[in-house]
Short mmCIF file of C-alpha atoms in Angstrom, two decimals:
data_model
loop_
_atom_site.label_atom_id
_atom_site.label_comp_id
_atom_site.label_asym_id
_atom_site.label_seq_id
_atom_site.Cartn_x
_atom_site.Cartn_y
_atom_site.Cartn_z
CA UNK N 9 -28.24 16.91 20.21
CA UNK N 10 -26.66 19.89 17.97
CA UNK N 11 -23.11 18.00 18.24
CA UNK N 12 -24.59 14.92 16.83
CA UNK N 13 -26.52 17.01 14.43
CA UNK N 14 -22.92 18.68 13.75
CA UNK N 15 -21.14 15.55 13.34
CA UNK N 16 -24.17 13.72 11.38
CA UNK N 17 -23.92 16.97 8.68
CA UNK N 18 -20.03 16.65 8.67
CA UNK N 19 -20.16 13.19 7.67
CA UNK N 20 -22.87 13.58 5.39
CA UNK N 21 -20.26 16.61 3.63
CA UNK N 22 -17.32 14.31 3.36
CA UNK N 23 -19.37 11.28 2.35
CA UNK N 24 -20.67 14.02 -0.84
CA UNK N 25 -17.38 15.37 -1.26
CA UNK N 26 -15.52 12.02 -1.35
CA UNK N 27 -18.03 10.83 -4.17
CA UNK N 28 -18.14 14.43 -5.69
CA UNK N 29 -13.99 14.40 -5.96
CA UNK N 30 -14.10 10.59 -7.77
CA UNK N 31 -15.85 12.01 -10.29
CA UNK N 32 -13.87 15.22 -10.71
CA UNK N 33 -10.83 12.94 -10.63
CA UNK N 34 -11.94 10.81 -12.94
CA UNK N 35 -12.89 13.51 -15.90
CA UNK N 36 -10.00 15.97 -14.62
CA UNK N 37 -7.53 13.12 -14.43
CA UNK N 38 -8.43 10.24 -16.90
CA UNK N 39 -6.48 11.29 -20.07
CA UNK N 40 -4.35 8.82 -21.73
CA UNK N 41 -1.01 11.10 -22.61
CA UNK N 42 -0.13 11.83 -25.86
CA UNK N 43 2.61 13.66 -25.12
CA UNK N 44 6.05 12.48 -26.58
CA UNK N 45 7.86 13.40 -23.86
CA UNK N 46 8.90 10.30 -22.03
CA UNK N 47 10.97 11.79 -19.23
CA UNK N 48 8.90 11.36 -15.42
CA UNK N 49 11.06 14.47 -14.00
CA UNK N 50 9.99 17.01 -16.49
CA UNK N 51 6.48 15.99 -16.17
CA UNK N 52 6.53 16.99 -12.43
CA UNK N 53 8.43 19.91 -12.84
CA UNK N 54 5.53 21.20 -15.29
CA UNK N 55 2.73 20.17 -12.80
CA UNK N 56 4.19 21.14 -9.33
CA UNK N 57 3.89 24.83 -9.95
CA UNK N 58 0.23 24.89 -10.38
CA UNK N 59 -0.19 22.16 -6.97
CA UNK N 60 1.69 24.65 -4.96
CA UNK N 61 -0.87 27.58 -5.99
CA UNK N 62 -3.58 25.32 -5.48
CA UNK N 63 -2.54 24.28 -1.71
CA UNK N 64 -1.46 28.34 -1.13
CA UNK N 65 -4.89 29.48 -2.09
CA UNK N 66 -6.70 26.32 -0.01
CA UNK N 67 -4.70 27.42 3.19
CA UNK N 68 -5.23 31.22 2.42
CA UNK N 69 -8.86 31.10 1.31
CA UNK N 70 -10.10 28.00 3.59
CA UNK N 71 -7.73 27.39 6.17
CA UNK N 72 -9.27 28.38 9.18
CA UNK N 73 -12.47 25.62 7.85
CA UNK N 74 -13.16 22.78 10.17
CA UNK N 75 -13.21 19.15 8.03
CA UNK N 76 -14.40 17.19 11.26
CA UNK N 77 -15.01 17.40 15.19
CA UNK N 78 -12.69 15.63 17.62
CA UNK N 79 -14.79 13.28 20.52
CA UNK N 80 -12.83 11.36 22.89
CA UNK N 81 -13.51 8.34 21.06
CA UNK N 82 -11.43 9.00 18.51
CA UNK N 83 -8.30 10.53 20.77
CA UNK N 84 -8.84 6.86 22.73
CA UNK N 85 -9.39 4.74 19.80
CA UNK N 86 -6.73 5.20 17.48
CA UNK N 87 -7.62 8.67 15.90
CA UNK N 88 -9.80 6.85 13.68
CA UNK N 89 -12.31 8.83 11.33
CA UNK N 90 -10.14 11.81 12.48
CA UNK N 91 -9.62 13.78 9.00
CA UNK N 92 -6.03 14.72 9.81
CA UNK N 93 -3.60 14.01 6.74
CA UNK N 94 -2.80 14.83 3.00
CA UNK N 95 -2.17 13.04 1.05
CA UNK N 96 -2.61 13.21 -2.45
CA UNK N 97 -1.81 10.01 -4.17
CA UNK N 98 -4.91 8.34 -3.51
CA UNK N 99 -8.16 8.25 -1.21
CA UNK N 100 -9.95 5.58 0.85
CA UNK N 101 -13.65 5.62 0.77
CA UNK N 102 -15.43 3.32 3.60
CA UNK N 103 -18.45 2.27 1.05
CA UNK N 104 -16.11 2.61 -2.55
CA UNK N 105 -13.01 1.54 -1.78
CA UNK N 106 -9.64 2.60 -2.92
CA UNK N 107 -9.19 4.97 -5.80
CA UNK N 108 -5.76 5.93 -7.05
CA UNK N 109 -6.07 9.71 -7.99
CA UNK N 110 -9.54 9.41 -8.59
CA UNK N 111 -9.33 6.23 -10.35
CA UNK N 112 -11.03 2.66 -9.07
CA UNK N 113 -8.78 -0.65 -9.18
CA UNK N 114 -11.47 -1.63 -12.04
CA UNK N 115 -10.68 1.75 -14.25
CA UNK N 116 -6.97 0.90 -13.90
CA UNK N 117 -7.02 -2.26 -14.82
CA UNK N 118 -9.02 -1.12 -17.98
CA UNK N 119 -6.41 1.80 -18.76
CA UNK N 120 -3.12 1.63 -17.51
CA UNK N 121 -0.81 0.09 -19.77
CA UNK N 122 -0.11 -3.64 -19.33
CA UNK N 123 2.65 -6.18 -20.86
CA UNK N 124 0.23 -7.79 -22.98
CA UNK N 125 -3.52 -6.96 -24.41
CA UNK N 126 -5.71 -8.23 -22.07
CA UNK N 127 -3.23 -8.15 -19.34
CA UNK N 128 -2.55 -6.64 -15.72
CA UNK N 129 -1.63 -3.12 -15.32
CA UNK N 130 1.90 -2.74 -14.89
CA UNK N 131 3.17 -1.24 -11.84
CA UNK N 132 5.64 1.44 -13.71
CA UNK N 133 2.01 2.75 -14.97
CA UNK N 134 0.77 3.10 -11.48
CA UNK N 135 3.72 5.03 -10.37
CA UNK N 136 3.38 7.31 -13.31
CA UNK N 137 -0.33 7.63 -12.52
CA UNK N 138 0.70 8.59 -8.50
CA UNK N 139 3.29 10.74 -9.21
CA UNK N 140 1.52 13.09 -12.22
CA UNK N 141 -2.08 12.21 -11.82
CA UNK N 142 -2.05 11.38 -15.59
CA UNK N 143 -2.64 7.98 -17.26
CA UNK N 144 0.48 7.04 -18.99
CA UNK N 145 0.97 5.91 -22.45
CA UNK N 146 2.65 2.80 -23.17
CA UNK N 147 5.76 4.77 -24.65
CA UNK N 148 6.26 6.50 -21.41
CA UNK N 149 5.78 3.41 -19.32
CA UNK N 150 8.78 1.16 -21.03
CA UNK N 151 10.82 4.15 -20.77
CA UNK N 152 9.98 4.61 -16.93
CA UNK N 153 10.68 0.53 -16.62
CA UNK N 154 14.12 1.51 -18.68
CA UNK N 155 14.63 4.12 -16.03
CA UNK N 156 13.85 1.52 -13.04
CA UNK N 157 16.66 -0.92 -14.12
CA UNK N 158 19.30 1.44 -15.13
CA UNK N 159 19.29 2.01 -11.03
CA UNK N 160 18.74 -1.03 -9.76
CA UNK N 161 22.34 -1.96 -8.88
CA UNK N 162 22.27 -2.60 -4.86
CA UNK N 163 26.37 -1.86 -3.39
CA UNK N 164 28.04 -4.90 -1.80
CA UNK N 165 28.13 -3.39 1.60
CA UNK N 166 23.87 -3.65 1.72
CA UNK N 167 24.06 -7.72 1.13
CA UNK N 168 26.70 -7.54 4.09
CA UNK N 169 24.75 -5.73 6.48
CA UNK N 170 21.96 -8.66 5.43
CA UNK N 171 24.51 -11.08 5.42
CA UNK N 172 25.45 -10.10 9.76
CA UNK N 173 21.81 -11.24 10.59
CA UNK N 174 21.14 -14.42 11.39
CA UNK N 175 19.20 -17.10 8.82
CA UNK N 176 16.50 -17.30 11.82
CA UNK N 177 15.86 -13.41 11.43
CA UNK N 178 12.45 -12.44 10.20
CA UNK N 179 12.55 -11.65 6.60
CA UNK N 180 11.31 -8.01 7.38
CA UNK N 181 14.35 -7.59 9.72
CA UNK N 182 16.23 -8.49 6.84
CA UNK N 183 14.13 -6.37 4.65
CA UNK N 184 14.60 -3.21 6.59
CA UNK N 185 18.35 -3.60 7.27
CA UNK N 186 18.41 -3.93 4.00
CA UNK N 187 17.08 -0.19 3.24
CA UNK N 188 18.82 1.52 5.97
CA UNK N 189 21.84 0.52 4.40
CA UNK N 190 20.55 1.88 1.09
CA UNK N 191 20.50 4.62 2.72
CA UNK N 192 24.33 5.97 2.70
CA UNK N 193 23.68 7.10 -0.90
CA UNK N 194 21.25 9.01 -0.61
CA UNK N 195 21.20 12.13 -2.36
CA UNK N 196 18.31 14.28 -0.27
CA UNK N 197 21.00 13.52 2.62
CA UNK N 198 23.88 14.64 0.07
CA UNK N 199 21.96 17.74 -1.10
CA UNK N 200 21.03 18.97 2.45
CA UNK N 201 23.78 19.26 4.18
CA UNK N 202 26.04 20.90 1.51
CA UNK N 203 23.27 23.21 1.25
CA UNK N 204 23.09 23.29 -2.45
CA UNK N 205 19.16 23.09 -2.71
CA UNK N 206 16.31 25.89 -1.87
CA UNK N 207 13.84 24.23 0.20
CA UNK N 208 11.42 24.59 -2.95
CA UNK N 209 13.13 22.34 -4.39
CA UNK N 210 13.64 19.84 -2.06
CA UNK N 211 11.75 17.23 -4.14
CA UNK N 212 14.46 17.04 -7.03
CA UNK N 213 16.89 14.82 -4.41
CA UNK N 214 14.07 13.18 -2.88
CA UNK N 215 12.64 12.28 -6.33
CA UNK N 216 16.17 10.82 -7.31
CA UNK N 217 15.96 8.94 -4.30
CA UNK N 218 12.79 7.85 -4.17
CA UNK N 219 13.03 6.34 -7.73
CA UNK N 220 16.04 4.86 -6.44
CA UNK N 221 14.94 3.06 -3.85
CA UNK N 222 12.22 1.62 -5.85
CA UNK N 223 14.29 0.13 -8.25
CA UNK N 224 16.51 -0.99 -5.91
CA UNK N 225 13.85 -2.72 -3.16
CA UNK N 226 12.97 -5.51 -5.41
CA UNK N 227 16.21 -6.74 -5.83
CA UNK N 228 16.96 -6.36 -1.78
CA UNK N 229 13.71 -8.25 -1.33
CA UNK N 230 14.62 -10.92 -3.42
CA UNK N 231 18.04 -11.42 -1.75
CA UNK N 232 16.48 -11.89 1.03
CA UNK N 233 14.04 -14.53 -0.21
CA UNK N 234 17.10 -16.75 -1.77
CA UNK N 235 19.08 -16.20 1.36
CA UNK N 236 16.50 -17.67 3.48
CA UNK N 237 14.73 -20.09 1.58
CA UNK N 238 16.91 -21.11 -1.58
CA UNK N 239 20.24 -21.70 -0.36
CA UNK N 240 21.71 -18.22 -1.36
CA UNK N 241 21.65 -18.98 -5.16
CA UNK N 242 20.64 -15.08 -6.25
CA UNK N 243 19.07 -14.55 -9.33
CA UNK N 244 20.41 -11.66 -10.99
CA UNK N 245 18.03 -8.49 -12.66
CA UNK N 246 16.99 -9.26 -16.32
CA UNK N 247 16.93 -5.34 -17.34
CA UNK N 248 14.81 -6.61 -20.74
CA UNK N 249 11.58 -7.08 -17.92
CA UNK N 250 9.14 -5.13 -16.84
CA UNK N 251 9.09 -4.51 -12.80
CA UNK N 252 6.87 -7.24 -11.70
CA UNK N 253 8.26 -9.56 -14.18
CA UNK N 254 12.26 -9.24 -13.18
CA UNK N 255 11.12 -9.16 -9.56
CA UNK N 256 9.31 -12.75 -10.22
CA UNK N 257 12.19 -13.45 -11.94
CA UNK N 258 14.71 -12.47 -9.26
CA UNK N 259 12.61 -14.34 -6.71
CA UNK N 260 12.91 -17.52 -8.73
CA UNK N 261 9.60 -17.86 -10.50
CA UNK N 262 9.79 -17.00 -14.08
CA UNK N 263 6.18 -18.40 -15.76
CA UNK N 264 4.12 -15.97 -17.22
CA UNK N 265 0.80 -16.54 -15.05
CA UNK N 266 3.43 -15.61 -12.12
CA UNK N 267 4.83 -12.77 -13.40
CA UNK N 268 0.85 -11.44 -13.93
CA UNK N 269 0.07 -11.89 -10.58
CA UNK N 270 3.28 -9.69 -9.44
CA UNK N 271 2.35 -7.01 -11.28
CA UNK N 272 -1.44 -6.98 -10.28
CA UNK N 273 0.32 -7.59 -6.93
CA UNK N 274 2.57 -4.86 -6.41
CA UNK N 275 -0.02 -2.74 -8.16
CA UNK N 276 -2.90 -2.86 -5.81
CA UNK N 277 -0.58 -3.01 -2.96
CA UNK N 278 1.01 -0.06 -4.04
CA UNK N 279 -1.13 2.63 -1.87
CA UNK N 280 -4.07 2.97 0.26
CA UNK N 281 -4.03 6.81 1.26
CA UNK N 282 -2.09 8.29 4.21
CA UNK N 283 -3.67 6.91 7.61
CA UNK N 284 -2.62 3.44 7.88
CA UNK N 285 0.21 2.54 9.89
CA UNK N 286 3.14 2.18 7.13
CA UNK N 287 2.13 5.53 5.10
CA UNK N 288 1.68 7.50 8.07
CA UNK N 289 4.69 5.99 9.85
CA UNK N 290 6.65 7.37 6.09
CA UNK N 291 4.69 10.31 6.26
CA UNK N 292 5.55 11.35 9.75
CA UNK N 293 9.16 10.54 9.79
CA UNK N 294 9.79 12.00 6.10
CA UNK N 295 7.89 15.01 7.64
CA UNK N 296 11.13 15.88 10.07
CA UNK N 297 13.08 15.78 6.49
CA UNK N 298 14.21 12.61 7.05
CA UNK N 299 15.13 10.98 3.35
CA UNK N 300 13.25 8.81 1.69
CA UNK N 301 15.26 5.56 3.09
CA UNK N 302 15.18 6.77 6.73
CA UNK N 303 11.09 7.24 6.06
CA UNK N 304 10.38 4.16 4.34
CA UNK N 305 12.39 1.99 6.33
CA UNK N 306 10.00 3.33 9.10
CA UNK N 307 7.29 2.50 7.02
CA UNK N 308 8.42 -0.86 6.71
CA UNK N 309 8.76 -1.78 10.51
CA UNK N 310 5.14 -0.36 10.80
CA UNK N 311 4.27 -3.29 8.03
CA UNK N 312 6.16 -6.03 9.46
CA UNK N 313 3.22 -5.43 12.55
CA UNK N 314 1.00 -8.43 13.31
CA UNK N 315 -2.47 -5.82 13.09
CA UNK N 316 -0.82 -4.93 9.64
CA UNK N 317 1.05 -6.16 7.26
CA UNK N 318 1.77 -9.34 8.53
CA UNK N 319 -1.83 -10.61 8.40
CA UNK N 320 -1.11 -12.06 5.24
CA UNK N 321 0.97 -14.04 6.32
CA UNK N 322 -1.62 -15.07 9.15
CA UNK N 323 -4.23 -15.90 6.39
CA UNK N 324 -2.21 -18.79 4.61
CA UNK N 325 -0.84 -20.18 7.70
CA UNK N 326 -4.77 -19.77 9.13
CA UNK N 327 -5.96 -21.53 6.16
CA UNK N 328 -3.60 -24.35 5.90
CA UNK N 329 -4.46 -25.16 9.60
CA UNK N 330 -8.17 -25.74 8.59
CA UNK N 331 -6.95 -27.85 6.12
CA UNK N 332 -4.56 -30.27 7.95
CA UNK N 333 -7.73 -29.93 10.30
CA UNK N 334 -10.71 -30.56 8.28
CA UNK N 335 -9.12 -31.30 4.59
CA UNK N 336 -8.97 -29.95 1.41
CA UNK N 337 -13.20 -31.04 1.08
CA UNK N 338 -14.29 -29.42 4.02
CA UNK N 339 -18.06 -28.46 4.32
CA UNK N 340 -19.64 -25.14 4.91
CA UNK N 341 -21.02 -26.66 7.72
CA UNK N 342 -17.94 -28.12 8.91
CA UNK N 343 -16.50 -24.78 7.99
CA UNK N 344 -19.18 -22.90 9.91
CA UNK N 345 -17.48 -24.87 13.33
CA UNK N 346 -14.13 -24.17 12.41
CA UNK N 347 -14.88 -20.42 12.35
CA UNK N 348 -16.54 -20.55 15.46
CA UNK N 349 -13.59 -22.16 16.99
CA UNK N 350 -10.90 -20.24 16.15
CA UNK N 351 -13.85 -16.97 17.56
CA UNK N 352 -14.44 -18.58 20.52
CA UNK N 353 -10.78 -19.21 21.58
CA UNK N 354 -10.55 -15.36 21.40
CA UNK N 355 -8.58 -15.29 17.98
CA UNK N 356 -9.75 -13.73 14.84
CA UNK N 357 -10.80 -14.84 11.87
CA UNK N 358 -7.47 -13.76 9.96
CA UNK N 359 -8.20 -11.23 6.56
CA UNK N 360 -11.61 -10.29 7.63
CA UNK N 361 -12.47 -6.65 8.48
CA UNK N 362 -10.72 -3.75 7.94
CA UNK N 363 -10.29 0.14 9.87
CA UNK N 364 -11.83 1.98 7.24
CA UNK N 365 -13.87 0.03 4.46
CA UNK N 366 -17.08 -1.04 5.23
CA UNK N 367 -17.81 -3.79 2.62
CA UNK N 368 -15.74 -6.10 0.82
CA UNK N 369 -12.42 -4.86 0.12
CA UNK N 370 -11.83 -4.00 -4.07
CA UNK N 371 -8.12 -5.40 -3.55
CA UNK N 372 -9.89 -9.15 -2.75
CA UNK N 373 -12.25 -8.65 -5.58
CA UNK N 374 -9.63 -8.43 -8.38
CA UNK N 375 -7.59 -10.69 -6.94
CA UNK N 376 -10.60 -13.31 -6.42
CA UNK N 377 -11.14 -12.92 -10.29
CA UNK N 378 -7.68 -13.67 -11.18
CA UNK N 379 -8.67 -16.97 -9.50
CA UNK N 380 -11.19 -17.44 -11.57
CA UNK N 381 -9.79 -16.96 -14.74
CA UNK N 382 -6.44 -18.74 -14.07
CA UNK N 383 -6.92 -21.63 -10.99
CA UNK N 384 -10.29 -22.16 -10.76
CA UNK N 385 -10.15 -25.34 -9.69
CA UNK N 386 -7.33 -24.60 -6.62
CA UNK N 387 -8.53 -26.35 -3.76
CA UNK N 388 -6.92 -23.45 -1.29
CA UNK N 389 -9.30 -20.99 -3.58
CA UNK N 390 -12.24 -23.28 -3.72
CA UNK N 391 -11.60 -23.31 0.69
CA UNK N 392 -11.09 -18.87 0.17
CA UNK N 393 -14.52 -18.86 -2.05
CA UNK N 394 -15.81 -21.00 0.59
CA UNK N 395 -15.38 -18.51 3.59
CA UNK N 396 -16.39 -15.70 1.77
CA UNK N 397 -20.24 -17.28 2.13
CA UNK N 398 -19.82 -18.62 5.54
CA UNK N 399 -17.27 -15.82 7.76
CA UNK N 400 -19.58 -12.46 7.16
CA UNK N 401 -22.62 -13.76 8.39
CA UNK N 402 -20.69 -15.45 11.56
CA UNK N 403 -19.36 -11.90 12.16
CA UNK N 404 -21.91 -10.18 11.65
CA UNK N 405 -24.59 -12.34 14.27
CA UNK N 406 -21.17 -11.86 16.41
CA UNK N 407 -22.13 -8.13 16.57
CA UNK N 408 -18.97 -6.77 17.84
CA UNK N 409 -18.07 -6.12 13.81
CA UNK N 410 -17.90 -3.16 11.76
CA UNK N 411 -16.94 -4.56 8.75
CA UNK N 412 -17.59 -8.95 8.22
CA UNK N 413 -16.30 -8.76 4.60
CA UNK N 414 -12.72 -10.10 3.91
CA UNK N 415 -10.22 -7.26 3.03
CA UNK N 416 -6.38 -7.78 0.95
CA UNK N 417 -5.06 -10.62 2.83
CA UNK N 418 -7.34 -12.58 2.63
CA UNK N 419 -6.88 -13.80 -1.04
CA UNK N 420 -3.07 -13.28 -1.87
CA UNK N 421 -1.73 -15.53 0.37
CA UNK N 422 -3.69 -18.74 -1.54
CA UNK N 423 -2.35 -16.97 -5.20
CA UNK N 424 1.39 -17.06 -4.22
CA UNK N 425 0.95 -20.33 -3.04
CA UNK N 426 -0.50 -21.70 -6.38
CA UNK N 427 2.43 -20.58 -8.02
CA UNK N 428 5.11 -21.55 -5.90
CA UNK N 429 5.68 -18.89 -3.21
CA UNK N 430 4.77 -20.89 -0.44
CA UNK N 431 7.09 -19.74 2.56
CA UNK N 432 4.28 -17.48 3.93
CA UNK N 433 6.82 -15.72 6.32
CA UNK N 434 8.17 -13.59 3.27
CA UNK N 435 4.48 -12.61 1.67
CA UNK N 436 4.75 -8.95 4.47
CA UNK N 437 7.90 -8.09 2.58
CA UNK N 438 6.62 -8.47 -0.89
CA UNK N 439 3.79 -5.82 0.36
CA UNK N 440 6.76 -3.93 1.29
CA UNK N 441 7.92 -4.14 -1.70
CA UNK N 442 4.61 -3.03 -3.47
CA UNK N 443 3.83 -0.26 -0.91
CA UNK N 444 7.43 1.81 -2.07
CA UNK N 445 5.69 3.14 -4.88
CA UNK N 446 2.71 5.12 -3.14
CA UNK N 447 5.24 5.95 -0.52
CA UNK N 448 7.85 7.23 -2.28
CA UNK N 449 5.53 9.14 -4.21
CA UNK N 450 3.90 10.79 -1.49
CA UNK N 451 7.17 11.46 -0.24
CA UNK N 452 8.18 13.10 -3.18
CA UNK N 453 4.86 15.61 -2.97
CA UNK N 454 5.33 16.14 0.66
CA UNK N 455 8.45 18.07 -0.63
CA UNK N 456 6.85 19.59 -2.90
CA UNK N 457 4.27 21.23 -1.75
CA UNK N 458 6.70 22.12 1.37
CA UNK N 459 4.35 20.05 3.86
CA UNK N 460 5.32 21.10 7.54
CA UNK N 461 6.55 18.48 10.36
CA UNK N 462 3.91 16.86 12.11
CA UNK N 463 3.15 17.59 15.12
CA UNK N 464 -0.45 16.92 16.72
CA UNK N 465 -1.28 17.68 20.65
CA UNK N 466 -1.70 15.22 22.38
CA UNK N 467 -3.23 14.88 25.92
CA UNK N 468 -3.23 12.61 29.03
CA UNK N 469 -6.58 10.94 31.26
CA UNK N 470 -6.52 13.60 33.53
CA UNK N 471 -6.84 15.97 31.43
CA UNK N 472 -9.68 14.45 29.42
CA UNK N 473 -11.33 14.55 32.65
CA UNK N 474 -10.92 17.83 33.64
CA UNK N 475 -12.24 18.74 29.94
CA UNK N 476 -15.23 16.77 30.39
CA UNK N 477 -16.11 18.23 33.71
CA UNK N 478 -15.41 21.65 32.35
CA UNK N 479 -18.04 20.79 29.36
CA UNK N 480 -20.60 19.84 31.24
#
């Protein structure tokens, strides 16, 4: 009874300091800048400083603090709810949702610069946001775009290393190839072994990579897509476009609805804090000093993994199958079977639940009113609208479900389609695409607040037996 007293007052703490932090976030962190300065660099430099005193006096003054108990639930079951990570670019709360440095998908939509009044945040905000903590103005934002496109030129050798895989090849296997390759010029690489750079300053090469590599992913990405699926025609970078605009553009798809939903794409794609499979996977590998290219491209294979990012892909493919089923008019009764089907044949209902939220997933809201404003009349949405009354209630008289309500992939599939995007093979690496910016970030922080390699214990059965006979 005191452990689960213990563990009941733990989670009662983080649960009040997850909601105590938004708020601090918000007021410490909401402030549009005025500042004229319009260079991304110079803004870290002047903040790093005071994050490195702030994580020296947490480990000096609180380090020896427990966040959390460890049962053998969680060393079986994935280490979930194990508190275990920093990461500083944003934080998942199971009842709130996502917040990027202490700001909701709702607040950023509202603040962060977009192309037009009215419009969708532009990713090149978002980065700025990740990376300083500080909303952007839209001065600074057009000179970070600027900044993206003056290094977006991808050497010949990385469409040749594309070019040795086979058509057939998944389009993350092309993706990743793709990055490795990137990753002879990197500079962290260069910088380390000529041993020109203190370890303090270890994120000046990994910032010029990181930036790097997210200019330079959008353009491998959509290589890849007109290799596969549009006869090798490449469209070439417009460097007058925003980020999510010229990669529309590069892709093939160049109205402005589409280029609206890229950049509300890659923006809440971007991150989702550090304990899902692709940011940890970064986090872990960038944490033996690999560069950012060796880490991301780790980060990527961890996407392209059925229970990850390639559920997306599962939703549209999932949908269309009730369709050639049912059609486009299906009832909610009729609907109601289908579900129950594809349950009962031991499958899942694809883009429903998620590890860590616990109600319907802020990602699928904004995305659902996108729908609404632009293709309300979509039968593929009207079918999405559809299972969001009929799936949570099936799930939840299932029992066997923490969370009924539909999470990310379950809306963006149906969006891309509307538009054009229909090869729903590809949709994993446009989440790849999206998820460079809150890993590069991070990366770039891990550096510079000198974050050590990770290494956790791990144990075997026998051992977990002898402790439990031992506790007894």
């Amino acid at each position: 009874m005191v452990f689960l007293r213990s563990v009941s007052a733990i989670s009662r703490l983080r649960s009040r300091v997850a909601k105590q932090s938004s708020v601090s976030y918000s007021v410490r962190w909401i402030q549009t800048q005025g500042s004229s300065d319009l260079d991304l660099k110079s803004q870290l430099q002047e903040i790093i400083p005071e994050q490195q005193d702030r994580l020296k006096k947490l480990k000096s003054q609180h380090g020896t603090v427990p966040v959390g108990n460890i049962t053998v639930d969680m060393v079986l079951g994935g280490m979930r709810g194990m508190t275990g990570l920093l990461w500083e670019t944003s934080l998942l709360d199971a009842e709130e949702g996502i917040r990027f440095r202490g700001m909701s998908i709702p607040e950023c939509q509202k603040v962060l610069p977009a192309a037009q009044p009215g419009g969708e945040p532009l990713p090149e905000g978002l980065l700025w946001l990740l990376l300083t903590g500080k909303v952007p103005n839209k001065e600074q934002v057009d000179a970070l775009s600027k900044e993206l496109a003056s290094r977006a030129a991808v050497p010949d050798y990385v469409y040749k290393a594309i070019n040795a895989l086979p058509l057939t090849a998944h389009p993350m296997t092309q993706f990743a190839s793709g990055v490795m390759a990137l990753q002879v010029e990197s500079e962290f690489q260069k910088a380390y072994e000529e041993g020109v750079v203190h370890k303090s300053k270890f994120w000046e090469p990994t910032f010029e990579d990181a930036l790097n590599l997210i200019a330079r992913v959008p353009v491998v990405a959509s290589y890849v897509y007109r290799r596969m699926f549009k006869d090798g025609s490449i469209i070439p970078l417009d460097d007058s476009l925003d980020y999510g605009a010229n990669f529309s553009h590069m892709l093939g798809f160049d109205s402005p609805q589409m280029k609206e939903l890229m950049r509300l794409y890659v923006t809440i794609h971007s991150d989702h804090e550090g304990g899902n499979v692709s940011a940890h996977a970064g986090h872990l590998v960038g944490s033996a000093l690999s560069d950012p290219y060796l880490a991301f491209a780790a980060a990527l294979n961890g996407l392209a993994g059925p229970l990850h990012g390639l559920a997306n892909q599962e939703v549209l493919l999932w949908i269309k199958s009730v369709v050639e089923e049912c059609g486009e008019n299906i009832s909610k009764e009729q609907l109601k079977d289908y579900v129950w089907k594809t349950l009962n044949s031991g499958k899942v209902v694809p883009g429903y639940g998620h590890g860590v939220l616990r109600k319907t997933d802020p990602r699928y809201v904004c995305q659902r009113e996108f729908a609404l404003k632009h293709l309300p009349d979509d039968p593929l949405f009207q079918l999405v609208s559809k299972l969001y009354e009929v799936v949570p209630p099936i799930l939840t008289e299932l029992g066997k479900v923490k969370n009924p309500w539909p999470n990310v992939d379950a809306h963006s599939g149906v969006l891309l389609n509307y538009y054009g995007l229909t090869e729903a093979r590809y949709y994993t690496v446009l989440f790849g695409v999206s998820r460079s910016l809150g890993i590069c970030s991070q990366l770039i922080w891990d550096r510079a607040l000198g974050l050590p390699l990770e290494r956790p214990k791990s144990v075997n059965m026998d051992w977990l037996d002898k402790f439990m006979s031992l506790s007894r």
